[in-house]
Coordinates of C-alpha atoms in Angstrom, one line a residue:
Chain A
M759 CA -50.7 154.0 145.4
S760 CA -48.0 156.2 147.3
I761 CA -50.4 155.7 150.4
Q762 CA -50.2 152.2 150.5
E763 CA -46.2 152.3 150.2
N764 CA -46.0 155.0 152.5
H765 CA -48.1 152.1 154.8
S766 CA -45.8 149.0 154.3
D767 CA -42.6 151.0 153.7
Q768 CA -41.7 154.2 155.5
I769 CA -44.0 154.7 158.5
G770 CA -43.4 152.5 162.1
R771 CA -46.0 150.8 163.8
M772 CA -47.2 150.2 167.2
V773 CA -45.8 146.8 168.4
E774 CA -47.3 145.6 171.4
I775 CA -45.3 144.5 175.1
Q776 CA -47.4 141.8 176.4
P777 CA -48.2 142.3 180.7
S778 CA -47.6 139.6 182.5
K779 CA -49.8 138.2 185.1
D780 CA -46.8 136.8 187.2
I781 CA -46.8 139.4 189.9
G782 CA -43.4 137.1 191.7
Q783 CA -45.1 134.3 191.8
A784 CA -42.2 132.7 189.2
E785 CA -39.0 134.3 191.4
R786 CA -40.7 132.7 194.6
F787 CA -41.8 129.3 192.9
R788 CA -38.4 129.9 191.6
R789 CA -36.8 129.4 195.2
R790 CA -38.1 126.8 196.6
R791 CA -37.1 124.3 194.0
D792 CA -34.1 125.6 193.8
R793 CA -34.1 124.7 198.3
F794 CA -35.9 121.8 197.4
L795 CA -33.5 120.3 194.9
T796 CA -30.2 121.9 197.3
V797 CA -31.7 118.8 200.3
V798 CA -32.4 116.3 197.2
S799 CA -29.7 116.0 194.6
P800 CA -27.4 115.2 196.7
L801 CA -30.3 111.9 197.7
I802 CA -30.4 111.2 193.5
L803 CA -27.1 111.5 193.2
L804 CA -27.5 108.4 195.4
L805 CA -30.5 106.5 194.6
I806 CA -28.1 106.7 191.3
W807 CA -25.6 105.3 191.9
E808 CA -27.4 102.2 194.2
I809 CA -29.0 101.0 190.7
V810 CA -26.8 101.6 188.6
I811 CA -24.5 98.2 191.2
Q812 CA -28.4 96.8 192.0
L813 CA -28.4 97.2 187.4
G814 CA -25.4 94.5 187.6
L815 CA -23.8 97.4 185.4
L816 CA -20.5 98.2 187.5
D817 CA -19.1 95.6 189.8
S818 CA -20.3 96.1 192.9
R819 CA -17.1 94.2 194.3
L820 CA -14.9 97.8 193.5
F821 CA -17.9 99.7 193.6
P822 CA -20.8 99.1 196.3
A823 CA -23.6 100.5 196.5
P824 CA -25.3 102.3 198.6
S825 CA -26.9 99.8 200.9
M826 CA -24.0 97.8 201.3
I827 CA -22.1 100.1 203.5
V828 CA -25.1 101.2 205.6
G829 CA -24.3 98.2 207.7
T830 CA -20.1 99.2 207.8
F831 CA -20.5 102.4 209.1
Y832 CA -22.6 101.0 211.7
D833 CA -19.8 99.2 212.9
L834 CA -17.2 101.6 211.8
V835 CA -19.5 104.2 214.3
A836 CA -20.2 101.1 217.0
S837 CA -16.3 100.5 216.9
G838 CA -15.6 103.5 217.5
E839 CA -13.1 102.9 214.3
L840 CA -14.3 106.0 213.0
W841 CA -14.3 109.0 214.9
R842 CA -11.0 107.9 216.9
H843 CA -10.1 108.6 212.2
L844 CA -12.8 111.6 212.1
S845 CA -11.9 113.0 215.3
I846 CA -7.3 112.4 214.8
S847 CA -7.5 114.1 211.3
L848 CA -10.3 117.2 212.8
I849 CA -7.2 118.5 215.3
R850 CA -5.2 118.0 212.3
I851 CA -6.8 120.2 210.5
A852 CA -8.5 122.5 212.6
V853 CA -4.4 122.8 214.2
G854 CA -2.9 123.6 210.3
F855 CA -6.0 125.3 209.5
F856 CA -5.9 127.9 212.9
F857 CA -2.5 128.3 211.9
G858 CA -2.2 128.7 208.1
A859 CA -4.8 130.8 208.1
I860 CA -4.0 133.8 211.2
A861 CA -0.2 133.5 209.4
G862 CA -0.9 133.7 205.9
V863 CA -3.8 136.8 206.3
T864 CA -1.2 138.5 208.6
V865 CA 2.2 138.0 205.5
G866 CA -1.0 138.9 203.3
T867 CA -1.8 141.8 205.0
L868 CA 1.6 143.3 205.3
M869 CA 1.7 142.3 201.5
G870 CA -1.8 144.8 201.2
V871 CA -0.6 146.9 203.3
M872 CA 3.0 148.0 203.2
P873 CA 4.4 148.2 199.0
V874 CA 8.2 147.1 200.8
V875 CA 7.2 143.7 202.2
G876 CA 4.3 143.2 198.6
A877 CA 7.2 144.3 196.0
V878 CA 9.7 141.6 197.8
L879 CA 7.4 138.5 199.0
S880 CA 5.1 139.3 195.6
P881 CA 7.4 136.8 193.1
I882 CA 8.3 134.1 195.9
V883 CA 4.4 134.0 196.7
A884 CA 3.7 133.5 193.4
S885 CA 6.3 130.8 192.0
V886 CA 6.3 128.8 195.2
Y887 CA 2.3 129.0 195.8
P888 CA 2.1 125.9 192.6
I889 CA 4.3 123.7 193.6
P890 CA 2.2 120.6 195.4
K891 CA 2.5 121.0 199.3
I892 CA 2.9 117.3 199.2
A893 CA 5.1 117.3 196.9
I894 CA 7.2 118.3 199.7
F895 CA 5.5 115.9 202.4
P896 CA 8.2 114.2 203.0
L897 CA 11.0 117.4 203.3
I898 CA 8.2 118.4 205.7
M899 CA 8.8 114.5 207.1
V900 CA 12.6 115.5 207.6
L901 CA 11.3 118.4 209.5
F902 CA 9.8 118.0 212.3
G903 CA 8.6 114.0 212.9
L904 CA 6.6 110.7 211.5
G905 CA 5.1 113.0 214.3
E906 CA 1.3 114.4 214.2
M907 CA 3.9 118.1 213.5
S908 CA 4.3 117.3 210.6
K909 CA 0.6 116.5 209.0
F910 CA -0.6 120.0 211.3
V911 CA 2.9 122.2 208.4
V912 CA 0.6 120.1 205.8
V913 CA -1.9 121.4 206.3
A914 CA -1.2 125.4 207.5
I915 CA 1.8 125.5 204.4
A916 CA -1.1 124.4 202.8
V917 CA -4.0 127.5 203.9
F918 CA -0.9 129.9 204.2
F919 CA -0.9 130.2 200.4
Y920 CA -4.5 130.2 200.4
M921 CA -4.7 132.6 202.4
V922 CA -2.0 135.2 201.0
I923 CA -3.6 136.0 197.9
N924 CA -7.2 135.9 199.4
T925 CA -5.8 138.6 201.2
V926 CA -3.3 140.4 199.5
A927 CA -5.6 140.0 196.8
G928 CA -8.9 141.6 199.5
V929 CA -6.6 144.8 200.8
S930 CA -5.4 146.0 197.1
N931 CA -9.1 145.6 196.7
V932 CA -10.0 148.2 199.2
E933 CA -12.2 151.3 197.8
R934 CA -9.3 155.1 197.8
I935 CA -12.4 156.9 198.9
Y936 CA -11.8 154.3 202.8
R937 CA -8.3 155.0 203.2
D938 CA -8.6 159.0 202.1
V939 CA -11.7 159.0 204.7
G940 CA -9.4 157.2 207.1
R941 CA -6.3 159.4 206.6
S942 CA -9.3 162.7 206.8
F943 CA -10.1 161.9 210.2
R944 CA -5.8 161.1 210.7
V945 CA -6.5 157.2 211.5
S946 CA -3.0 156.4 213.1
R947 CA -1.9 153.7 210.6
L948 CA -1.9 151.1 212.6
R949 CA -5.4 151.5 213.8
S950 CA -6.9 152.2 209.9
V951 CA -5.6 148.5 209.0
F952 CA -7.6 146.8 211.8
Q953 CA -10.7 148.7 211.4
I954 CA -10.5 149.1 207.0
T955 CA -8.6 147.6 205.8
L956 CA -10.0 144.4 206.9
P957 CA -12.9 145.1 207.5
A958 CA -12.5 145.3 203.9
A959 CA -11.4 143.5 202.4
M960 CA -13.5 140.5 204.9
P961 CA -14.8 139.3 202.4
M962 CA -12.7 137.9 200.4
I963 CA -10.4 137.1 203.5
I964 CA -13.6 134.3 203.8
A965 CA -14.0 133.2 201.0
G966 CA -10.1 132.3 201.7
L967 CA -11.1 130.5 204.1
R968 CA -14.0 128.3 202.1
V969 CA -11.3 127.9 199.3
S970 CA -8.9 126.3 201.7
A971 CA -11.4 124.5 203.9
G972 CA -11.3 122.3 201.0
V973 CA -8.1 122.2 200.2
S974 CA -6.3 121.9 203.3
L975 CA -9.1 118.5 203.5
L976 CA -7.5 117.6 199.7
V977 CA -4.0 117.9 201.2
L978 CA -4.7 116.5 204.7
V979 CA -6.1 113.1 203.5
S980 CA -3.3 112.1 200.6
A981 CA -1.2 113.5 203.2
E982 CA -2.1 110.5 205.1
F983 CA -1.9 107.8 202.8
V984 CA 1.3 108.1 202.4
G985 CA 2.9 109.0 206.3
A986 CA 0.2 108.4 208.9
E987 CA -0.7 105.8 211.4
S988 CA -4.3 107.4 212.2
G989 CA -7.0 109.5 210.4
I990 CA -9.3 109.5 207.9
G991 CA -7.2 109.8 204.9
F992 CA -5.5 106.4 206.6
L993 CA -8.1 104.4 206.6
V994 CA -9.1 104.9 203.3
W995 CA -5.5 104.1 202.2
N996 CA -5.4 101.1 204.8
S997 CA -9.1 99.5 204.1
W998 CA -7.6 99.9 200.4
Q999 CA -4.6 98.0 201.1
V1000 CA -6.3 95.3 202.6
F1001 CA -8.8 95.1 199.8
D1002 CA -12.1 96.3 202.0
V1003 CA -13.9 98.5 199.6
R1004 CA -16.4 98.8 202.1
S1005 CA -14.3 100.8 204.7
M1006 CA -12.7 102.9 201.9
F1007 CA -15.9 104.5 200.1
V1008 CA -17.8 105.2 204.6
G1009 CA -13.8 107.3 204.2
I1010 CA -14.9 108.7 201.3
I1011 CA -18.3 109.6 202.4
V1012 CA -17.2 111.3 205.7
I1013 CA -14.8 113.2 203.2
G1014 CA -16.7 114.6 201.4
F1015 CA -19.7 114.9 203.7
L1016 CA -17.1 117.0 206.2
G1017 CA -15.9 118.8 202.6
W1018 CA -20.1 120.0 202.8
A1019 CA -20.2 120.7 206.4
S1020 CA -17.2 123.4 206.0
F1021 CA -18.8 125.7 203.2
T1022 CA -22.5 125.2 205.5
L1023 CA -20.5 126.3 208.4
L1024 CA -18.3 129.1 206.3
D1025 CA -22.6 130.3 205.2
A1026 CA -23.4 130.8 208.4
I1027 CA -20.4 132.8 210.3
E1028 CA -20.4 135.1 206.9
R1029 CA -23.5 135.2 207.2
V1030 CA -23.1 136.2 210.8
C1031 CA -19.4 138.0 210.7
L1032 CA -20.5 139.9 207.0
P1033 CA -24.9 141.4 207.3
W1034 CA -23.8 144.0 204.6
A1035 CA -22.1 142.2 202.5
P1036 CA -23.7 142.1 198.9
K1037 CA -25.0 138.7 198.7
N1038 CA -26.1 139.2 202.4
R1039 CA -28.6 141.6 202.7
R1040 CA -31.3 141.4 202.5
Chain B
M960 CA -32.3 193.6 199.4
K961 CA -29.7 193.9 202.8
S962 CA -32.7 196.2 204.3
S963 CA -35.1 194.0 202.9
A964 CA -37.7 193.2 206.9
T965 CA -37.7 189.7 207.3
G966 CA -38.8 189.8 210.9
I967 CA -36.3 186.6 212.1
E968 CA -33.7 187.2 214.9
R969 CA -30.2 187.2 213.7
I970 CA -29.0 183.8 215.5
F971 CA -25.5 184.1 214.1
P972 CA -22.9 184.9 216.2
H973 CA -20.0 186.2 213.6
T974 CA -23.4 188.8 211.8
D975 CA -25.2 190.8 213.4
A976 CA -28.1 192.3 212.7
T977 CA -27.6 193.0 209.4
G978 CA -26.4 190.4 208.2
Q979 CA -23.7 191.3 207.2
K980 CA -20.3 189.7 208.1
Q981 CA -17.4 191.4 210.3
P982 CA -14.6 190.0 209.8
E983 CA -12.7 192.7 211.5
H984 CA -13.5 191.5 215.1
A985 CA -13.5 188.2 213.9
R986 CA -11.3 184.8 215.5
I987 CA -9.0 183.6 212.5
S988 CA -9.9 179.8 211.4
M989 CA -7.7 179.0 209.1
E990 CA -5.3 181.3 207.0
L991 CA -3.0 180.5 203.7
R992 CA -0.4 182.4 202.8
G993 CA 1.1 181.8 199.8
L994 CA -0.5 178.1 199.3
G995 CA 0.6 176.3 196.5
K996 CA 0.8 172.0 194.9
K997 CA 3.4 171.3 192.4
F998 CA 3.9 167.4 191.7
L999 CA 5.6 165.7 188.9
V1000 CA 4.0 163.9 186.6
G1001 CA 6.4 162.4 183.6
A1002 CA 9.6 164.2 182.9
G1003 CA 7.7 167.6 183.9
E1004 CA 5.9 169.5 187.4
F1005 CA 2.2 170.4 187.3
Q1006 CA 1.6 173.0 188.7
A1007 CA -2.3 172.9 190.9
L1008 CA -2.2 175.8 192.8
K1009 CA -0.4 178.8 192.6
S1010 CA -0.4 181.8 195.1
I1011 CA -4.0 181.1 197.4
D1012 CA -3.6 184.2 200.1
L1013 CA -7.3 183.5 202.9
D1014 CA -8.4 184.9 205.8
V1015 CA -11.9 182.1 207.4
A1016 CA -13.1 183.8 210.7
V1017 CA -14.3 181.6 212.5
G1018 CA -17.8 180.1 211.5
E1019 CA -17.7 182.1 208.6
F1020 CA -19.6 179.7 205.2
V1021 CA -17.0 179.8 202.6
C1022 CA -17.8 178.4 198.9
V1023 CA -15.4 177.8 196.7
L1024 CA -17.2 178.4 193.3
G1025 CA -14.7 176.9 190.0
A1026 CA -14.9 174.6 187.3
S1027 CA -13.6 170.7 187.0
G1028 CA -10.7 170.2 186.8
C1029 CA -9.6 174.2 187.9
G1030 CA -8.3 172.1 191.0
K1031 CA -10.5 173.0 194.2
T1032 CA -10.8 169.1 195.0
T1033 CA -6.9 169.5 195.4
L1034 CA -6.9 173.0 198.0
L1035 CA -10.0 171.1 199.6
R1036 CA -7.5 167.7 200.0
I1037 CA -4.9 169.7 201.4
L1038 CA -6.5 171.8 204.5
G1039 CA -8.4 167.9 203.9
G1040 CA -4.6 167.0 205.3
L1041 CA -5.3 164.2 201.9
E1042 CA -2.0 165.5 200.5
K1043 CA 0.8 168.2 201.5
H1044 CA 1.4 171.8 200.1
T1045 CA 4.7 172.2 198.7
E1046 CA 4.5 175.9 198.7
G1047 CA 3.7 178.3 201.5
S1048 CA 1.4 177.9 204.6
L1049 CA -1.1 176.6 206.0
R1050 CA -2.4 177.0 209.5
F1051 CA -5.6 176.9 211.9
Y1052 CA -7.1 177.7 215.2
Q1053 CA -6.0 175.3 217.7
E1054 CA -8.8 175.8 220.5
K1055 CA -7.9 173.3 222.9
S1056 CA -4.6 170.3 222.3
G1057 CA -6.7 166.8 219.7
Q1058 CA -8.9 169.7 218.5
P1059 CA -8.8 167.7 214.7
P1060 CA -8.4 170.9 212.3
T1061 CA -10.6 169.9 209.9
S1062 CA -12.9 167.0 208.5
I1063 CA -14.6 166.0 205.3
V1064 CA -18.1 165.2 204.2
F1065 CA -16.8 163.5 200.7
Q1066 CA -18.9 163.3 197.5
E1067 CA -19.5 160.2 196.8
V1068 CA -20.7 158.1 200.2
S1069 CA -17.9 157.1 201.2
I1070 CA -19.2 155.9 205.7
F1071 CA -18.0 152.0 206.1
P1072 CA -20.3 149.6 204.7
W1073 CA -20.1 147.9 207.6
L1074 CA -20.6 149.8 210.5
S1075 CA -24.1 150.7 211.6
V1076 CA -24.8 155.0 211.3
W1077 CA -24.0 154.7 215.1
D1078 CA -20.6 153.2 214.0
N1079 CA -20.1 155.1 211.3
V1080 CA -20.8 158.4 213.3
A1081 CA -18.5 158.1 216.1
F1082 CA -15.8 156.5 214.0
G1083 CA -14.2 159.9 214.2
L1084 CA -13.8 160.4 217.7
R1085 CA -13.2 156.9 218.4
A1086 CA -10.1 157.1 216.1
R1087 CA -8.6 159.7 218.7
H1088 CA -10.1 158.0 221.9
A1089 CA -12.7 160.9 222.7
S1090 CA -15.1 159.5 225.4
K1091 CA -17.9 157.6 225.7
A1092 CA -19.6 160.4 227.4
L1093 CA -18.2 162.2 225.4
I1094 CA -18.8 159.7 222.2
K1095 CA -22.2 159.2 223.4
E1096 CA -23.2 162.8 223.4
R1097 CA -21.8 164.0 220.4
V1098 CA -23.4 160.6 218.7
S1099 CA -26.4 160.7 219.8
F1100 CA -27.1 165.2 219.2
Y1101 CA -25.6 164.8 215.1
I1102 CA -27.6 161.7 214.4
E1103 CA -30.2 163.5 215.5
K1104 CA -29.4 166.4 214.6
V1105 CA -29.1 164.7 210.7
G1106 CA -33.0 163.8 211.2
L1107 CA -31.6 158.9 212.1
T1108 CA -32.5 158.9 214.7
P1109 CA -35.0 155.7 213.6
F1110 CA -31.6 154.6 212.1
R1111 CA -29.2 154.8 213.9
D1112 CA -28.5 151.2 214.0
H1113 CA -29.2 150.3 210.7
Y1114 CA -26.8 149.5 208.5
P1115 CA -26.3 151.6 204.6
H1116 CA -26.6 149.3 202.3
Q1117 CA -30.5 149.7 204.5
L1118 CA -30.6 154.1 203.6
S1119 CA -31.5 156.0 201.1
G1120 CA -28.9 157.9 199.1
G1121 CA -29.8 161.4 201.3
M1122 CA -29.7 159.4 203.8
K1123 CA -26.2 158.1 203.6
Q1124 CA -25.1 161.6 203.0
R1125 CA -26.6 162.8 206.5
V1126 CA -25.1 160.3 207.7
S1127 CA -21.6 161.8 206.0
I1128 CA -22.5 165.1 207.1
A1129 CA -23.2 163.9 211.1
R1130 CA -19.8 161.9 210.9
A1131 CA -17.4 164.5 210.3
F1132 CA -20.0 166.7 212.8
A1133 CA -19.7 165.0 215.4
N1134 CA -15.6 165.1 215.4
D1135 CA -15.5 168.7 216.2
P1136 CA -12.5 169.9 213.5
E1137 CA -12.5 173.5 213.4
V1138 CA -13.2 173.9 210.2
L1139 CA -15.1 171.7 208.2
L1140 CA -15.2 170.4 204.9
L1141 CA -17.3 169.6 201.9
D1142 CA -16.5 168.4 199.0
E1143 CA -19.8 169.1 196.3
P1144 CA -22.0 166.8 198.9
F1145 CA -24.8 166.9 197.0
S1146 CA -23.8 166.1 193.6
A1147 CA -25.3 163.5 193.4
L1148 CA -28.5 164.0 195.4
D1149 CA -32.5 165.1 193.2
E1150 CA -32.8 168.3 193.4
R1151 CA -35.9 168.2 196.4
N1152 CA -33.1 165.6 198.6
K1153 CA -30.5 168.5 197.4
A1154 CA -32.4 171.6 198.5
T1155 CA -33.1 169.3 202.1
L1156 CA -29.6 168.8 203.3
Q1157 CA -28.8 172.0 201.7
D1158 CA -30.4 174.1 204.6
E1159 CA -30.2 171.3 206.9
L1160 CA -26.8 171.8 206.6
L1161 CA -27.5 175.7 207.7
R1162 CA -29.7 174.9 210.0
I1163 CA -27.1 173.1 212.2
W1164 CA -24.1 175.6 211.3
E1165 CA -26.6 178.0 212.3
E1166 CA -26.7 176.0 215.9
T1167 CA -23.1 175.4 215.9
G1168 CA -21.3 177.7 214.4
K1169 CA -19.0 176.2 212.3
T1170 CA -16.6 177.3 209.8
I1171 CA -17.3 176.2 206.6
V1172 CA -15.3 175.6 203.3
F1173 CA -17.8 174.0 200.9
V1174 CA -16.8 173.1 197.5
T1175 CA -19.4 173.8 194.6
H1176 CA -19.6 174.4 191.0
S1177 CA -23.1 175.4 190.7
I1178 CA -23.4 178.9 190.7
D1179 CA -26.9 179.1 192.7
E1180 CA -25.1 176.7 194.5
A1181 CA -22.5 178.8 196.2
I1182 CA -25.4 181.9 196.0
Y1183 CA -27.8 179.9 199.0
L1184 CA -24.9 179.0 201.2
A1185 CA -22.0 180.9 201.1
D1186 CA -20.5 184.1 203.5
R1187 CA -18.0 184.5 200.8
I1188 CA -17.6 183.4 196.9
L1189 CA -14.0 182.0 196.9
V1190 CA -14.2 182.2 192.5
F1191 CA -11.4 180.0 191.8
A1192 CA -10.1 178.4 187.8
G1193 CA -6.8 176.7 186.7
P1194 CA -4.9 175.7 186.4
P1195 CA -2.7 176.4 188.3
G1196 CA -5.6 176.9 190.5
H1197 CA -6.0 180.6 192.2
I1198 CA -8.7 182.4 193.2
T1199 CA -9.7 184.5 190.3
Q1200 CA -12.6 186.6 191.9
I1201 CA -14.5 187.4 196.6
H1202 CA -18.0 187.9 196.4
R1203 CA -19.8 188.6 199.6
P1204 CA -23.1 188.2 199.3
D1205 CA -25.3 189.3 202.0
F1206 CA -28.6 189.0 201.1
V1207 CA -30.2 188.1 203.5
R1208 CA -30.9 184.7 205.0
P1209 CA -32.5 182.1 204.9
R1210 CA -33.0 182.9 200.9
N1211 CA -35.5 181.9 198.3
L1212 CA -33.2 182.0 195.4
T1213 CA -36.9 181.9 193.5
A1214 CA -36.7 184.5 194.5
L1215 CA -33.1 186.3 194.6
R1216 CA -33.2 185.2 190.8
A1217 CA -35.6 188.6 190.0
T1218 CA -33.7 190.8 191.4
P1219 CA -30.4 192.7 189.5
E1220 CA -28.3 192.6 192.0
Y1221 CA -28.7 188.8 192.0
K1222 CA -28.0 188.7 188.3
R1223 CA -25.1 190.9 188.9
L1224 CA -24.4 188.8 191.0
V1225 CA -23.8 185.8 188.4
G1226 CA -22.7 188.1 185.7
A1227 CA -19.7 188.7 187.4
I1228 CA -19.2 185.2 188.3
L1229 CA -19.3 184.2 184.9
E1230 CA -16.2 186.7 183.8
G1231 CA -14.9 185.4 187.5
L1232 CA -14.7 181.0 185.5
G1233 CA -14.0 183.1 182.4
I1234 CA -17.8 182.3 181.0
S1235 CA -18.0 184.5 177.7
G1236 CA -21.2 184.6 176.6
E1237 CA -24.6 186.8 177.8
P1238 CA -25.3 186.0 181.7
S1239 CA -28.7 186.1 181.4
D1240 CA -28.8 183.3 179.1
A1241 CA -26.0 181.4 179.9
I1242 CA -27.7 181.2 184.0
E1243 CA -31.1 180.1 182.2

């Protein structure tokens, strides 16, 4: 029958789209679950580690379980040893980070705002940036001595390059319309940089600070391995040398904690300073 | 049309009782003589604007009407100080030293996302180091005028599209320039918002007596708003026609559309824009 054929071959049919009973419960559940997992995931990792050691799958002399480290951790805290190393490392990072970030944002802004400066410096930055900073640490020690200054400098140099790159990216991606607004209000060049360019580039600059915080830890710990008598990196390396594996793990865990803390701190700074940034909007 | 009594008191300082312009008595806000713009494109030169002569009276509402790419935005960017003309002369009246010649309301969203409504509106005044008292007075005045007083501490992302454009208008007016430049400011808005903002703009214009140059590609918008319509064609951009729609304000487009004067005007403008064909068909 032709009608039958028409029905099956040519005439379409109504396809129903099923409604959902979910008016937002799923999204709410996902958000709660993720917040819970953020707290729990490090604990689960520690638990797995504990089980692996307790089952004897790894040599506990080389990989002590978390429960074995707790005592060592307590001893190091009680003796003031941990705080001595931690505080000196924090000072080195703070000083190096501060000056490296200021210099990096300044140079990055100049490169982004003044094409001449960008043309001169960008090939230099591009070629020096990938050199591991720890590779030039011997030279830094020759120039700045074995004391604190060489640690400040190596951290500052590492932070500097990350901040230059992120600042240039942020500054040169400022939307043209904002510069047009500045010029239409006859804003001076200098004022335009501080009132328009830098605020607009701030999300990228803060993203740079976030990366730099991790990088400064990385570089400092390596520098303390080879050229220091104190600091959290020295604690790790020295403990390994004397085969005090538990103290070494305490050092490693503290470094991990510092990385987490710097992220959390920058998140908070970002929420306060950039309420308008897309990711912070409610 | 001119004689249709509306009973509405004329409040424009620059118009007489019939709503007619009197440019011959008015002070000049802005003067263009043989203004042109040329720039390099590859190996050759591109003439974007050519020999534009124009006097705009204080308090006048001028619409520049033209198709996309005819150079009307280039003209506005030159008037707004974003680009320099390469031929002819451009002069602005300056009431007192420090008064800026122009401020622009841009087509796209141009308010700063990192500043609150208040700080956005204060931007121009702060940039030219106006006194705190003056800033406070002007900013609150214009935020009130665009109906955003309850939102003065809000950030742009908390505002709707129409509200953002209101902030932009307030920011330009608060800067107190000699001439306000608006570059298709309502083209991204829905019809209702557009109509509301057109009326708000007219109201603020009437109350402040500011000179306005308004760029648009909508014939209806130009007829609804303007004292004078400059029909623009190009490139090179030049004025092909000048019309003075002398319909009594406040204008009612729906009623106007039925009148022969309106149809004649639209027909003439379409011709000036280089659009052929039966004009009444083209606008339907």
